């Protein structure tokens, strides 16, 4: 039996924050008991509002930060069990593309130098021709190599960010809001590029976004997070959401066509403080289906039907 590319079990990250002369540090749980299996070739979307733990989950998967509990395994091998050298090798199979191509590229370096950097870290030489080919693979002219980031548009810079991430042939690419800072038309071109690269190179994507509409369009599986926990998993992105939070996200998500944009925000009520989560469902304070049962016990993620799981006492 082949192993899934990525398997995540009980992954939890607590941060101790604050503290000082008069205040004791307090624990907040940024990611809580997350289980997730990603098969080769999957495009898994991770959606949720700002602060729900998406980037923390990404950093845990890359093991840029240590989990408080739980584990991440790549091809069935636990990252926690690896020594530094083996961990570096595992990390090279995973890569990240960030939202802001301005800050992920060093302004002092030419594009050629930026693309050569991952090779240099591995003591590998890379020729001009190879850099030209890498640029052409993201539909940039080879002449871009001589330029500096400030000469490029936001979309061109993100293409460089993608080229750089793919330079060392990773298996898993974590895209953390890769189009969030771009105009809608440029956003569509980058999504198209990512889709074609995935087909051509057989990549697996974890696509982080707060835009459920975009995730439903681009991904073949969706994981919805709320205040650190997974509240719904949809194996069919077009399936009807069963969690009231996913439903609300869907109603408030922008239509891709600007003329169809709705800005109604059905999500009302305060997000509870992550320092002081209620005992029951974390969404209870904002949910229009709430009952007493919701407030007493946090619902677990339960499988409803094949590939569709929801953590809700009263699913839709
Ligand atoms: N190093 C840290 N120390 C303390 N708290 C942190 C740290 N990193 C993240 N957090 C907190 O963890 C929570 C989750 O943050 P995270 O950046 O993962 O959210 P996110 O879903 O990526 O949000 P966004 O959509 O705004 O990028 C937030 O409340 C954040 O303040
Ligand atoms: Mg983030």
Coordinates of C-alpha atoms and ligand atoms in Angstrom, one line a residue:
X1 CA 0.0 0.0 0.0
X2 CA 1.4 3.4 -0.9
X3 CA 1.7 6.0 1.9
X4 CA -0.1 9.3 1.6
X5 CA 2.3 12.1 0.8
X6 CA 1.4 13.9 4.0
X7 CA -0.3 12.7 7.1
X8 CA -1.1 15.0 10.1
X9 CA -2.2 13.5 13.4
X10 CA -3.5 15.4 16.4
X11 CA -1.4 18.5 15.5
X12 CA -1.6 21.2 18.1
X13 CA 0.3 24.4 18.7
X14 CA 0.0 26.6 21.8
X15 CA 1.8 29.9 22.0
X16 CA 2.6 31.5 25.3
X17 CA 2.1 35.2 24.7
X18 CA 2.3 38.4 26.6
X19 CA 3.7 38.5 30.1
X20 CA 5.8 41.2 31.5
X21 CA 6.1 43.2 34.7
X22 CA 2.4 42.9 35.7
X23 CA 1.0 40.3 33.4
X24 CA 1.6 36.6 33.4
X25 CA 2.1 35.0 30.0
X26 CA -1.0 33.4 28.7
X27 CA -1.4 30.3 26.5
X28 CA -3.4 30.5 23.3
X29 CA -4.1 27.5 21.0
X30 CA -3.4 28.6 17.4
X31 CA -3.9 25.1 16.0
X32 CA -6.0 22.5 17.8
X33 CA -5.9 18.7 17.3
X34 CA -5.8 18.8 13.5
X35 CA -5.9 15.5 11.5
X36 CA -5.4 15.7 7.8
X37 CA -4.3 13.3 5.0
X38 CA -3.0 14.6 1.7
X39 CA -2.5 12.2 -1.2
X40 CA -0.2 12.8 -4.1
X41 CA -1.7 15.1 -6.7
X42 CA -4.3 16.5 -4.2
X43 CA -5.1 20.2 -4.2
X44 CA -6.3 20.8 -0.7
X45 CA -7.8 24.2 0.2
X46 CA -7.5 25.5 3.8
X47 CA -10.0 28.3 4.4
X48 CA -11.0 30.4 7.4
X49 CA -10.9 34.0 8.6
X50 CA -7.8 35.8 9.6
X51 CA -6.2 34.4 12.7
X52 CA -7.8 31.0 12.5
X53 CA -4.4 29.3 12.3
X54 CA -3.8 28.7 8.6
X55 CA -0.3 30.0 8.5
X56 CA 0.6 28.4 11.8
X57 CA -0.6 25.0 10.3
X58 CA 1.6 25.7 7.3
X59 CA 4.7 26.4 9.5
X60 CA 4.0 23.3 11.5
X61 CA 3.9 21.2 8.4
X62 CA 7.2 22.6 7.2
X63 CA 8.5 22.2 10.7
X64 CA 9.6 25.8 10.8
X65 CA 8.0 25.6 14.3
X66 CA 7.7 22.7 16.7
X67 CA 4.3 21.3 17.4
X68 CA 3.1 21.3 21.1
X69 CA 1.4 17.9 20.4
X70 CA 0.9 15.7 17.4
X71 CA 2.9 14.8 14.4
X72 CA 3.4 15.4 10.7
X73 CA 4.6 12.5 8.5
X74 CA 5.9 12.8 5.0
X75 CA 5.6 9.5 3.1
X76 CA 4.8 7.8 6.4
X77 CA 8.0 9.1 8.0
X78 CA 7.5 11.2 11.1
X79 CA 9.3 14.5 10.8
X80 CA 9.6 14.5 14.6
X81 CA 11.8 11.4 14.4
X82 CA 14.4 12.9 12.0
X83 CA 17.8 14.3 12.9
X84 CA 18.7 17.7 11.6
X85 CA 20.2 16.4 8.4
X86 CA 17.3 14.2 7.5
X87 CA 14.9 17.0 8.4
X88 CA 16.6 19.3 6.0
X89 CA 16.3 16.7 3.2
X90 CA 12.6 16.3 4.0
X91 CA 12.1 20.1 4.0
X92 CA 13.5 20.3 0.5
X93 CA 10.6 18.2 -0.7
X94 CA 8.2 20.8 0.6
X95 CA 8.1 24.5 -0.3
X96 CA 6.1 27.6 0.4
X97 CA 4.8 30.5 -1.7
X98 CA 3.8 33.5 0.3
X99 CA 1.2 36.2 -0.2
X100 CA 3.6 39.1 -0.5
X101 CA 6.1 38.7 -3.3
X102 CA 7.5 42.1 -2.3
X103 CA 8.8 40.8 1.0
X104 CA 9.8 37.3 -0.1
X105 CA 12.3 38.6 -2.7
X106 CA 15.4 40.4 -1.6
X107 CA 15.3 43.9 -3.3
X108 CA 19.1 44.0 -3.7
X109 CA 19.3 40.8 -5.7
X110 CA 18.6 40.4 -9.4
X111 CA 15.9 37.9 -10.3
X112 CA 18.7 35.5 -11.5
X113 CA 20.4 35.8 -8.1
X114 CA 17.1 35.2 -6.3
X115 CA 16.4 32.1 -8.3
X116 CA 20.0 30.8 -7.9
X117 CA 19.7 31.1 -4.1
X118 CA 18.0 27.8 -3.3
X119 CA 20.6 26.1 -5.5
X120 CA 23.4 27.9 -3.7
X121 CA 22.1 26.9 -0.3
X122 CA 22.5 23.3 -1.5
X123 CA 26.0 24.0 -3.0
X124 CA 24.6 23.4 -6.5
X125 CA 25.6 25.5 -9.5
X126 CA 22.9 26.7 -11.9
X127 CA 23.6 28.0 -15.4
X128 CA 22.1 31.1 -17.1
X129 CA 20.3 28.8 -19.5
X130 CA 18.8 26.9 -16.6
X131 CA 17.6 30.1 -15.0
X132 CA 16.1 31.2 -18.3
X133 CA 14.2 27.9 -18.6
X134 CA 12.9 28.3 -15.0
X135 CA 11.7 31.8 -15.8
X136 CA 10.0 30.6 -19.0
X137 CA 8.3 27.8 -17.1
X138 CA 6.3 30.5 -15.3
X139 CA 5.8 32.4 -18.5
X140 CA 8.3 35.1 -17.9
X141 CA 10.9 36.1 -20.6
X142 CA 14.4 34.8 -19.9
X143 CA 15.5 38.5 -19.9
X144 CA 13.7 39.0 -16.6
X145 CA 16.8 37.4 -15.0
X146 CA 18.8 40.7 -15.2
X147 CA 16.2 42.8 -13.5
X148 CA 15.5 43.7 -9.9
X149 CA 12.2 43.0 -8.1
X150 CA 11.2 46.7 -8.1
X151 CA 11.2 46.7 -11.9
X152 CA 8.5 44.0 -12.0
X153 CA 4.7 44.2 -11.4
X154 CA 3.1 42.3 -8.5
X155 CA 2.0 39.5 -10.8
X156 CA 5.5 39.1 -12.3
X157 CA 7.0 39.1 -8.8
X158 CA 4.7 36.4 -7.8
X159 CA 5.7 34.4 -10.9
X160 CA 9.3 34.7 -9.7
X161 CA 8.2 33.6 -6.2
X162 CA 6.6 30.5 -7.7
X163 CA 9.6 29.8 -10.0
X164 CA 11.9 30.0 -6.9
X165 CA 9.7 27.7 -4.9
X166 CA 9.6 25.1 -7.7
X167 CA 13.3 25.4 -8.6
X168 CA 14.4 22.3 -6.6
X169 CA 11.5 20.1 -7.7
X170 CA 9.5 19.8 -4.5
X171 CA 6.6 17.3 -4.1
X172 CA 4.4 19.5 -1.9
X173 CA 3.8 23.2 -2.4
X174 CA 2.1 25.2 0.4
X175 CA 0.6 28.3 -1.1
X176 CA -0.2 30.8 1.6
X177 CA -2.6 33.3 0.1
X178 CA -0.5 33.5 -3.0
X179 CA -2.9 35.8 -4.8
X180 CA -4.4 37.8 -2.0
X181 CA -2.3 41.0 -2.8
X182 CA -3.0 40.9 -6.5
X183 CA -5.8 42.4 -8.7
X184 CA -8.6 40.1 -9.6
X185 CA -7.5 39.7 -13.3
X186 CA -3.9 39.0 -12.3
X187 CA -5.1 36.6 -9.6
X188 CA -6.9 34.6 -12.3
X189 CA -3.6 34.3 -14.4
X190 CA -1.6 33.1 -11.4
X191 CA -4.3 30.5 -10.5
X192 CA -4.2 29.3 -14.2
X193 CA -0.4 29.1 -14.0
X194 CA -0.5 27.1 -10.7
X195 CA -3.0 24.7 -12.3
X196 CA -0.9 24.1 -15.4
X197 CA 2.3 23.7 -13.3
X198 CA 0.6 21.2 -11.1
X199 CA -0.5 19.1 -14.2
X200 CA 2.8 19.3 -15.8
X201 CA 5.0 18.6 -12.8
X202 CA 2.6 16.3 -10.8
X203 CA 2.7 18.6 -7.8
X204 CA 0.6 18.4 -4.6
X205 CA -0.8 21.7 -3.3
X206 CA -2.0 23.0 0.0
X207 CA -3.8 26.2 -0.9
X208 CA -4.4 28.6 2.0
X209 CA -7.0 31.3 1.5
X210 CA -9.7 33.2 3.2
X211 CA -11.7 33.2 -0.1
X212 CA -14.0 30.1 -0.1
X213 CA -15.2 31.0 -3.7
X214 CA -11.6 30.8 -5.0
X215 CA -10.9 27.6 -3.0
X216 CA -14.1 25.9 -4.4
X217 CA -13.0 26.7 -7.9
X218 CA -9.3 25.7 -7.6
X219 CA -9.2 22.8 -5.0
X220 CA -10.4 19.2 -5.0
X221 CA -10.8 19.1 -1.3
X222 CA -11.6 21.8 1.3
X223 CA -10.7 22.0 4.9
X224 CA -12.5 24.8 6.9
X225 CA -10.8 26.1 10.0
X226 CA -12.4 28.2 12.8
X227 CA -10.3 29.4 15.7
X228 CA -7.6 26.7 15.3
X229 CA -9.9 23.7 14.8
X230 CA -11.1 22.0 11.6
X231 CA -14.8 22.4 11.5
X232 CA -15.6 20.9 8.1
X233 CA -13.9 18.8 5.4
X234 CA -15.4 18.6 2.0
X235 CA -14.1 16.0 -0.5
X236 CA -16.3 17.5 -3.1
X237 CA -15.7 21.2 -3.3
X238 CA -19.2 21.7 -4.9
X239 CA -21.0 19.8 -2.1
X240 CA -23.4 21.7 0.0
X241 CA -21.7 22.9 3.2
X242 CA -23.1 21.4 6.4
X243 CA -21.4 23.6 9.0
X244 CA -23.2 26.9 9.6
X245 CA -19.8 28.6 9.5
X246 CA -18.9 27.3 6.1
X247 CA -22.3 28.3 4.9
X248 CA -21.8 31.8 6.2
X249 CA -18.4 32.0 4.6
X250 CA -19.9 30.9 1.3
X251 CA -22.6 33.6 1.5
X252 CA -20.1 36.2 2.2
X253 CA -17.5 35.1 -0.3
X254 CA -17.1 37.3 -3.3
X255 CA -18.2 36.1 -6.7
X256 CA -15.3 36.0 -9.1
X257 CA -16.9 38.5 -11.4
X258 CA -16.7 41.9 -9.8
X259 CA -20.1 43.0 -11.1
X260 CA -21.6 40.1 -9.2
X261 CA -19.8 40.9 -6.0
X262 CA -22.0 40.7 -2.9
X263 CA -20.6 42.4 0.2
X264 CA -23.3 41.2 2.6
X265 CA -21.7 39.8 5.7
X266 CA -24.0 37.3 7.3
X267 CA -21.4 36.6 9.9
X268 CA -22.3 38.6 12.8
X269 CA -21.4 38.4 16.5
X270 CA -17.9 38.6 18.1
X271 CA -15.2 36.0 17.4
X272 CA -14.5 34.7 20.9
X273 CA -11.0 35.6 22.2
X274 CA -8.6 32.8 21.4
X275 CA -7.3 33.2 25.0
X276 CA -10.7 32.4 26.4
X277 CA -12.6 29.9 24.3
X278 CA -16.0 28.8 25.4
X279 CA -16.3 25.2 26.6
X280 CA -18.7 24.3 23.8
X281 CA -18.6 25.0 20.1
X282 CA -16.3 28.0 19.4
X283 CA -18.8 29.2 16.7
X284 CA -21.8 29.2 19.1
X285 CA -21.7 32.9 19.8
X286 CA -22.2 33.7 16.1
X287 CA -24.4 30.8 15.0
X288 CA -28.1 31.2 14.3
X289 CA -28.7 27.5 15.0
X290 CA -27.2 27.5 18.5
X291 CA -28.9 25.6 21.3
X292 CA -27.9 24.8 24.9
X293 CA -26.2 21.5 23.7
X294 CA -23.8 23.6 21.6
X295 CA -22.6 25.5 24.6
X296 CA -21.8 22.6 26.8
X297 CA -19.5 20.4 24.8
X298 CA -17.1 21.1 21.8
X299 CA -18.3 18.9 18.9
X300 CA -15.8 16.5 17.3
X301 CA -15.3 16.2 13.6
X302 CA -17.7 13.4 12.6
X303 CA -17.9 11.7 9.2
X304 CA -21.3 12.3 7.6
X305 CA -20.8 10.5 4.4
X306 CA -17.8 9.5 2.3
X307 CA -15.2 12.2 2.6
X308 CA -17.5 14.8 4.2
X309 CA -16.9 15.5 7.9
X310 CA -18.4 18.2 10.1
X311 CA -18.0 19.3 13.7
X312 CA -21.4 20.6 14.5
X313 CA -24.3 19.5 16.8
X314 CA -26.9 20.7 14.3
X315 CA -25.4 20.3 10.8
X316 CA -27.4 21.8 7.9
Ligands
LIG1 N1 4.7 33.3 17.1 C1 3.5 33.5 17.6 N2 3.3 33.9 18.9 C2 2.1 34.1 19.5 N3 1.0 34.0 18.8 C3 1.0 33.7 17.5 C4 2.3 33.4 16.8 N4 2.0 33.1 15.5 C5 0.7 33.2 15.4 N5 0.1 33.5 16.6 C6 -1.4 33.6 16.8 O1 -2.0 32.4 16.4 C7 -3.2 32.7 15.8 C8 -3.3 32.1 14.4 O2 -2.4 32.9 13.6 P1 -2.1 32.5 12.0 O3 -1.1 33.5 11.5 O4 -1.8 31.1 11.9 O5 -3.5 32.8 11.4 P2 -4.0 32.9 9.8 O6 -5.2 32.0 9.7 O7 -2.8 32.6 9.0 O8 -4.4 34.4 9.7 P3 -4.3 35.4 8.4 O9 -5.5 35.0 7.5 O10 -4.5 36.7 8.9 O11 -3.0 35.1 7.7 C9 -3.4 34.2 15.8 O12 -4.2 34.5 16.9 C10 -2.0 34.7 16.0 O13 -2.0 36.0 16.7
LIG2 MG1 -1.8 33.6 7.5

